[in-house]
Amino acid sequence: MSSAPRKTDIGPPHFEQFLPPVIKKNYGKWKGHEIIKPGVMVHVAASGDKLFTVRAATPRLLSIATLRLFADLADKYSGGHLRFTSRNNVEFLLSDPANVDPLIAELAREGYGVGGIGPAISNIVHTQGWVHCHSAASDASGVVKSVMDELYPYFAGTRTLPGKLRVAFACCLNMCGAVHCSDIAILGVHTHPPKINDKDVPKMCEIPSVVASCPTGAVRPATVDGASSVEVIQEQCMYCGNCFTVCPAMKMADAERDGISIWVGGKVSNARSEPKFSKLAVPFLPNNPPRWPEVVAAVSNLVTVYAAHARKFERMGEWIERIGWPQFFKLTGIPFTKYHIDDFRHAGETFRRSTHVRQSKEAET
Amino acid sequence: MSSAPRKTDIGPPHFEQFLPPVIKKNYGKWKGHEIIKPGVMVHVAASGDKLFTVRAATPRLLSIATLRLFADLADKYSGGHLRFTSRNNVEFLLSDPANVDPLIAELAREGYGVGGIGPAISNIVHTQGWVHCHSAASDASGVVKSVMDELYPYFAGTRTLPGKLRVAFACCLNMCGAVHCSDIAILGVHTHPPKINDKDVPKMCEIPSVVASCPTGAVRPATVDGASSVEVIQEQCMYCGNCFTVCPAMKMADAERDGISIWVGGKVSNARSEPKFSKLAVPFLPNNPPRWPEVVAAVSNLVTVYAAHARKFERMGEWIERIGWPQFFKLTGIPFTKYHIDDFRHAGETFRRSTHVRQSKEAET
Amino acid sequence: MSEKKRETPLLDELEKGPWPSFVKELKKEAARPMVQDLLGQLERSYEEKVGHWKHGGLVGVMGYGGGVIGRYSDLGEEFPACAEFHTMRINQPAGWFYTSTALRTIADIWDRHGSGVTNMHGSTGDIILLGTKTQELEPTFAELTEHGFDLGGSGSDMRTPSACVGPARCEWACYDTLGAVYDFTMQFQDELHRPAFPYKYKLKFAGCPNDCVASVARSDMSFIGTWRDEIQVDQEQVKAYAASGAIDVQKDVCDRCPTRCMSWDGKTLAIDDVNCVKCMHCINAMPRALAPGNDRGAAILIGAKAPIVGGALLSSVFVPFIKMEPPYEEIKELIGRIWDIWSEHGKNRERVGEFIQRIGLGNFLEQIGLDPVPEMIVAPRANPYIFYQDDVFAQPGEEA
Amino acid sequence: MSEKKRETPLLDELEKGPWPSFVKELKKEAARPMVQDLLGQLERSYEEKVGHWKHGGLVGVMGYGGGVIGRYSDLGEEFPACAEFHTMRINQPAGWFYTSTALRTIADIWDRHGSGVTNMHGSTGDIILLGTKTQELEPTFAELTEHGFDLGGSGSDMRTPSACVGPARCEWACYDTLGAVYDFTMQFQDELHRPAFPYKYKLKFAGCPNDCVASVARSDMSFIGTWRDEIQVDQEQVKAYAASGAIDVQKDVCDRCPTRCMSWDGKTLAIDDVNCVKCMHCINAMPRALAPGNDRGAAILIGAKAPIVGGALLSSVFVPFIKMEPPYEEIKELIGRIWDIWSEHGKNRERVGEFIQRIGLGNFLEQIGLDPVPEMIVAPRANPYIFYQDDVFAQPGEEA
Ligand code: SRM
Ligand code: SRM
Ligand code: SRM
Ligand code: SRM
Ligand code: SF4
Ligand code: SF4
Ligand code: SF4
Ligand code: SF4
Ligand code: SF4
Ligand code: SF4
Ligand code: SF4
Ligand code: SF4
């Protein structure tokens, strides 16, 4: 565009220029906050100054039309100031409490509901899916939309929860996002070994890298019709797709056998208990676009059971650890299968190496 | 000896013939027990019958002279009935409480003190050492004797403890005995790779088994002076001695570099907390016969610190988990080194994957 | 074909319901052929239950090795307008703060050069500009830099660092997360833009142990704010919480403290701070009454990652406590030493967390010159396979 | 040389002190040349800090593959009387009960045929007869069987099972440990005496979760007594404990319950038995007040072992609860199925615990025809590397 010397390595704009005046003034000097109503909180500074935050949902995938809409709303209600959150909501940063309700009304009109603060369900951290990624075993945005439509009352504050409940979605085992440490993780899975295009392998792939990429050593060099390619020992493949990441000629996608698994009980905060991984709840559900009813039902069931049984502040994983996994499977009605038992590197660590077992036949929480 | 048809596979004698009458009568119908004094307890049956147990120390390695002595004492005081415990003490099973004190007196005269019941230190589970095993990195009986001479007050009940404290000894990493799950485990260690006798390898060893025996893959087939033998990649060897177990031509013993390591905080009971492995406390102490003063001092220090700080019922490992390992190292004065950090298969599981850290500089229990 | 509007009955279903609809977002830009074809291809994916993107390709801007993800359709004939559909990753401002002007600037640039579709934001934190052609990459980049924006990371480089809102709005921030993320990002521009590592390296900055950027799960190096001294307690406010009935101080607070180091007699909340592990729970539960101490800084943790290849990892304690003060020299040197040894000895596609487990944390510490401390571990080794070195013989009995 | 008494100044040190001395024991038999030489060789080990035994040799009794550990001195010239010094492992009576007569029988046999030195008992549980020559093995064996004793295990066979004292003296025994250990030992005489497995297989029987035979750490198959119904509570006795001051019911009992399923209001001890994990603590603490329930049996755990080769393991839950009633058919069949598949597919020197981890517990269960239950695990897998099989497609939505 311009013929001036090319600028590189300038880094991001300095954040300070984007901070509202009340933040600049009270930076690092906040004293406390309170949730005023669903999606709205006020932070109070030592100086007595107040900052009102209105948090609205976004689908993360935003058109520039919407960016302009948000800019307009910010100009109108929050002195042109807004931010996005680490879970892809948008937050308007208001100084004048009188602007809160009009802003909420206008956001609602445009389809961006307000909520997600406190012991609630916030936005689903998610990924690209069929919108942009080559690896996806499912769409991302469609599943997120379907699930959040169902869980919306927990976002908007019309239904409450014992503690925060973080849902995440990833469309393949690369797990872009903190899927592996979420209260409920929805994970796209391939369940079929890669289909090798022997013609393309020598052109597109470095065979040693492909062999090295496989966590289970299922990929071996092979000669096919006189040319060097690879073969996959089918029984050793657990469909991670890592070979495909390094070798486009090993396609994973499979319309009938790609699907979704559901994992529960992870967290990242250090509050009370240490961060933990999510654990397998439902091994496989089919891809059923556009609304993935099986996935929605399964997630909804998990949320309902958790909401009914957990104690105040208890995250999903903390609740399950208190009542024990056998009881979790009983309460949720999810069948326990051999797939639930880990069989990878650290498998033994998940075995119950004691007699600490709830023996009662009719165990209830 | 006899010319009758050879008897085989008859199994052990049936235990019932060895039970005292009071046990036969009340088998499975005991109601409770009480510790009367150090080393003496009474069990009361539903019928009201009582059984008095006097537990005496043994060095486990017993002469037949002593077996005959025990037999005589049993005839004199317990109707000829006695048993040994799972920790190699001997228990006289008395019906007449009047016999308790005379028995104790006679045992004491013979050098077999009474104790080890309740929250005490009992006998050290141990192994063969230089008395019988080819694998030993230290003697067993000598270390046990030296340590128990020091800890004797905790056995005899003149010093008390918050809970049971189980000490175990094994003379090599084969760990014959529950060394890996003891409150204090004393473990003989080799710290030098095997010395290969290339002449003997082909005669005495199956090379593929030797190669397979090495947990780290340090053993490789090699040709030495034209004959097939093995070589050991020195940096990959962690001195487990497993190659020696399958191949006598790979000697581990090394007078200067064999020694002792100390491990703490294991348990096997399910009481309160789940069974746990012992963890490394002191990586290496020299073999210093006949009395291993460094080992005795280290064990004694551990017992003293535990006795001073743990709460009632708390086993060593439960106490440490409550106060945290940093505090354990501080209180015991044991230096924390890189050796304490696991680097084998499950290494990552021992890393602190949270910020749950006691930050205070002057942490005390 | 892109000229005539394709029907999207399946996607249309996703315009319904209370949650904001990504389909509506796409349709807002559907006047553009690129988005029209994207909708068409996506509808096809919904029908067929498979994606239609080919494996990425090497595209980018001059002099940079990362920041652009090349993407081609495998239905390019049918949907030519999105046959090329690369994304650009733009380094976000710290804490994702914007003014309306800044947001419009981005919108305008993307209006001129791309699909008009974005992600606000990508999982790593970048602004994602979703879909453009190769020929537009350079012009977009020129306009972005013109307006003060630059690319983020991709490939085997340092990835765009991110931070929680921190002192800008949060009373619990134990250090300046925004200041730090900006400083480190600027310091390591070269490492961000020119992949030269064995694999990616992510930094995330959280102001306190609540970890609102999920750093412990998602970054090779997590800076998590914490403190060393006593929790600040306003006893009157504790009583007020108790009186209000909103909080049962014994049950909701004391009994949920992970080390049970608090006690409450109905009047005074006593904290045995020596045993407090700074988990934040009591502070979260009674924000008006409690606050982190005054001796604040951060714990540095290392090695989180997703499952590929060797299994997922959470970060683990590396520096239990450090003051977070600009210019952060000590930390930058530490990072430099880590990158040096990992770059030299790490295998291709081996994250630093896996590298450390492979060579052993003890050895790693030795090589970068950091002392082992017991705070790094949950417990010492249980496994007796110890690689003894000569130093153990030098100090017999030292522990007694 | 064995004719003249050798000085043992180092060993003599170990005759001092309050703990019974193994050196005194040896000296009680020192009239025997074999023990005289053993003392000499041992003194040498104490001087030189190395053992002087050669790697075992293949010796045994006719028709048996185990039960004897061959041992030769590497100083056989100097100490000829203990140049051969094999041990015999004799299967102990269940619970290590003896009469004086039985003990004298053993002493007499070993007087005639061996060193006169024993271990009461070996770590696995056997009576260890310590030191004899090859030529004495058969005669000793004949005398032993004559008197009703038989050899125990060694090598890759079932090893001598052992049991805690159980119902013979303990109020907490949830099943007949002694009856069971005798029954299983008799049932599997062939497997005990003739090594035919990939490696050793140990069985241990503990009457309750206190596990006084350390079965969870030391046996490939642990039978640990437990119960399914409510703990029996005598409230009067609880009050008596509280009143005595010996026990602080809240602090010492309720607060130490692993699931905190007990509560105490000063008068009544309430137990939420559904959440009780049968750890025994409260019962141990107040034996007069509490007792295990009436619906008793055992949990079967599988796979404990020492570190060689792949690392130490504790046993893990295999059958969460089973009634322990003779003739134990169901359990014996289960053991048979385990041995079959492990013998067929186990590698040489691979313990069953390692075998299960290698092939996967899920697959193992499938092969032996046992249903997976969540009691077997601490938590489901966190790792997404799942070997899906066709059955997952058969049941879509079944869990909803
Ligand atoms: C805005 C945001 C930071 C940002 O820079 O964007 C943020 C802001 C706040 N967090 Fe957070 N957290 C934010 C993501 C997170 C995350 C990260 C995530 O979800 O991926 C976590 C870790 C979640 C986990 O453990 O899986 C997180 C765990 C917490 C916790 C700990 C909750 C717990 O019990 O485990 C608190 C304390 C609390 O809520 O009591 C907290 C508290 C807060 C407070 C109250 C802090 C304050 O005083 O300002 C803020 C508003 C609370 C709220 O939303 O309920 N924040 N918070 C993020 C909002 C995301 C959203 O749109 O919903
Ligand atoms: C005799 C013996 C069983 C046998 O068949 O030989 C036995 C007998 C009793 N044990 Fe035990 N235990 C015996 C080895 C064990 C072991 C195994 C070991 O040490 O290798 C353990 C597991 C230790 C561990 O966890 O590392 C063991 C863990 C217990 C416990 C749980 C203690 C805890 O808090 O963890 C109790 C309950 C208690 O003491 O409160 C117990 C309780 C008892 C009682 C009170 C049971 C009873 O009512 O009769 C018996 C006497 C107690 C005592 O010695 O203090 N027994 N007990 C063993 C005596 C060994 C010795 O000579 O010292
Ligand atoms: C765009 C984004 C997802 C999103 O929708 O937000 C993304 C997209 C991709 N990720 Fe990611 N990752 C994205 C954040 C993450 C995160 C989350 C984070 O950074 O906090 C993770 C988990 C944390 C971690 O780093 O481990 C993540 C873990 C992966 C992995 C697995 C890495 C591992 O060590 O396990 C791969 C596979 C690889 O690197 O080969 C991967 C690979 C990919 C690739 C490049 C696909 C590939 O196989 O080469 C995806 C390109 C998709 C596309 O078409 O645009 N992505 N990826 C995120 C980057 C946006 C941004 O810059 O802000
Ligand atoms: C005699 C005894 C030690 C003692 O002093 O009591 C013993 C002695 C030996 N054990 Fe053991 N083990 C003895 C109980 C144990 C135990 C404890 C137990 O059974 O409760 C264990 C730990 C539990 C387990 O089985 O894992 C044990 C784990 C080992 C191992 C490691 C096995 C593993 O899988 O990790 C080996 C090495 C091997 O098998 O190659 C081993 C090997 C040996 C050998 C045969 C040495 C060898 O390398 O071949 C030792 C012969 C010593 C000798 O000269 O007599 N011994 N061994 C114990 C048997 C006496 C008996 O029959 O009652
Ligand atoms: S999770 Fe997998 S499919 Fe989804 S964006 Fe990341 S790499 Fe692509
Ligand atoms: S999908 Fe994963 S397990 Fe299967 S061959 Fe490829 S890399 Fe290996
Ligand atoms: S622990 Fe090692 S040295 Fe000791 S008896 Fe067992 S195998 Fe032999
Ligand atoms: S001692 Fe152990 S690690 Fe060393 S070579 Fe032998 S088997 Fe391998
Ligand atoms: S991580 Fe801590 S400092 Fe940062 S926003 Fe969350 S609560 Fe506040
Ligand atoms: S911060 Fe956590 S550990 Fe510290 S006192 Fe509060 S609840 Fe307890
Ligand atoms: S294991 Fe239980 S039943 Fe057996 S002796 Fe110990 S306490 Fe009694
Ligand atoms: S047996 Fe253990 S788990 Fe059960 S109530 Fe007693 S202390 Fe609690």
XYZ file of C-alpha atoms in Angstrom, chain B residues 141-313:
173
model
C 20.841 -58.385 59.819
C 23.631 -56.049 60.916
C 21.838 -52.897 59.855
C 18.612 -54.094 61.439
C 20.362 -54.927 64.702
C 22.126 -51.556 64.794
C 18.992 -49.572 64.044
C 16.786 -51.528 66.449
C 19.285 -51.169 69.282
C 18.828 -47.425 68.817
C 15.052 -47.533 68.374
C 14.525 -50.070 71.140
C 12.723 -47.632 73.501
C 10.013 -47.220 70.847
C 9.616 -50.990 70.708
C 9.664 -51.573 74.447
C 7.193 -48.764 75.075
C 9.484 -46.506 77.097
C 9.084 -43.946 74.343
C 5.812 -43.514 72.534
C 4.744 -42.424 69.075
C 1.691 -40.779 67.503
C 0.960 -43.880 65.420
C 2.436 -47.123 64.172
C 5.852 -46.705 62.579
C 6.908 -49.510 60.276
C 10.561 -49.842 59.336
C 11.744 -52.176 56.623
C 15.083 -53.106 55.156
C 16.031 -54.600 51.802
C 19.553 -55.228 50.631
C 18.964 -54.478 46.959
C 16.415 -53.062 44.558
C 14.633 -56.404 44.304
C 13.167 -55.259 47.616
C 12.239 -58.589 49.148
C 9.680 -57.356 51.687
C 7.325 -54.367 51.687
C 10.195 -51.927 51.751
C 8.555 -49.766 49.121
C 5.560 -49.050 51.358
C 7.116 -48.468 54.785
C 7.123 -45.501 57.114
C 10.893 -45.767 56.954
C 12.541 -47.931 54.358
C 16.249 -48.658 54.447
C 17.426 -49.831 51.079
C 20.785 -51.156 50.001
C 21.892 -49.639 46.704
C 24.547 -50.315 44.162
C 25.776 -47.129 42.546
C 28.093 -48.535 39.935
C 27.347 -50.242 36.628
C 27.927 -54.000 36.439
C 31.427 -55.266 35.815
C 31.183 -57.547 32.838
C 33.197 -60.698 32.733
C 33.322 -61.165 28.987
C 34.698 -64.655 29.253
C 31.766 -65.854 31.322
C 28.945 -64.088 29.506
C 28.655 -66.538 26.605
C 28.914 -69.481 28.973
C 26.594 -68.349 31.718
C 24.084 -65.988 30.119
C 21.442 -65.870 27.439
C 22.273 -62.618 25.738
C 18.700 -61.742 24.605
C 17.403 -62.180 28.181
C 20.149 -59.951 29.514
C 19.349 -57.256 26.990
C 15.646 -57.531 27.806
C 16.285 -57.370 31.544
C 17.525 -53.804 31.546
C 14.763 -51.295 32.348
C 16.612 -48.466 30.606
C 17.928 -50.385 27.637
C 21.514 -49.847 28.760
C 22.610 -53.374 27.892
C 23.503 -54.026 24.259
C 24.874 -57.116 22.559
C 28.563 -56.671 21.714
C 31.389 -58.665 20.305
C 34.459 -58.713 22.514
C 37.629 -60.373 21.256
C 35.578 -62.110 18.632
C 33.194 -63.723 21.107
C 29.680 -62.559 21.724
C 29.126 -60.695 24.956
C 27.313 -57.542 26.053
C 28.239 -53.955 26.769
C 26.623 -51.454 29.130
C 26.056 -47.837 28.135
C 27.348 -46.376 31.394
C 25.244 -43.185 31.327
C 22.072 -45.184 30.921
C 22.719 -47.500 33.852
C 20.993 -46.767 37.141
C 22.490 -49.784 38.899
C 19.315 -51.771 39.475
C 21.168 -55.057 39.180
C 18.519 -56.704 37.117
C 21.033 -57.719 34.467
C 22.988 -59.498 37.200
C 19.869 -61.369 38.275
C 19.716 -62.986 34.847
C 23.451 -63.051 34.170
C 25.960 -63.978 36.879
C 28.783 -62.620 34.757
C 27.698 -59.025 35.419
C 28.746 -58.395 38.999
C 27.230 -55.469 40.820
C 28.899 -55.601 44.217
C 31.446 -52.844 44.812
C 32.961 -52.355 48.250
C 33.351 -48.617 47.992
C 30.270 -47.666 46.090
C 27.609 -49.890 47.552
C 25.663 -48.209 50.293
C 22.293 -47.350 51.694
C 19.414 -45.033 50.813
C 16.531 -44.072 53.078
C 12.900 -43.667 52.074
C 9.978 -42.408 54.105
C 6.246 -42.072 54.339
C 4.936 -45.302 52.860
C 2.183 -47.431 54.328
C 0.042 -50.393 53.382
C -2.959 -50.156 55.647
C -6.099 -48.501 54.338
C -6.642 -46.732 57.629
C -7.550 -43.124 56.907
C -5.382 -42.615 53.807
C -4.800 -44.996 50.944
C -1.681 -47.175 50.864
C 1.328 -45.277 49.589
C 4.867 -45.786 48.422
C 7.810 -44.597 50.469
C 9.595 -41.577 48.987
C 13.289 -40.801 48.861
C 14.660 -39.012 51.936
C 18.418 -39.690 51.931
C 19.901 -40.706 48.569
C 23.093 -42.304 49.814
C 24.915 -43.259 52.999
C 28.061 -45.360 53.093
C 28.224 -48.960 54.215
C 29.987 -48.707 57.520
C 29.921 -52.051 59.304
C 29.562 -53.328 61.902
C 27.232 -50.607 63.175
C 26.345 -48.319 60.251
C 26.415 -45.175 62.419
C 25.347 -42.836 59.580
C 22.292 -44.962 58.870
C 21.389 -45.251 62.535
C 21.690 -41.498 62.998
C 19.586 -40.746 59.930
C 16.814 -43.124 60.952
C 16.882 -41.909 64.511
C 16.583 -38.321 63.339
C 13.542 -39.200 61.250
C 11.837 -40.947 64.144
C 12.564 -38.120 66.549
C 11.240 -35.419 64.250
C 8.140 -37.454 63.445
C 7.503 -38.197 67.126
C 7.765 -34.517 67.982
C 5.491 -33.195 65.237
C 2.901 -35.692 64.060
C -0.626 -35.746 65.425
C -2.318 -38.692 67.072
C -2.869 -41.643 64.666
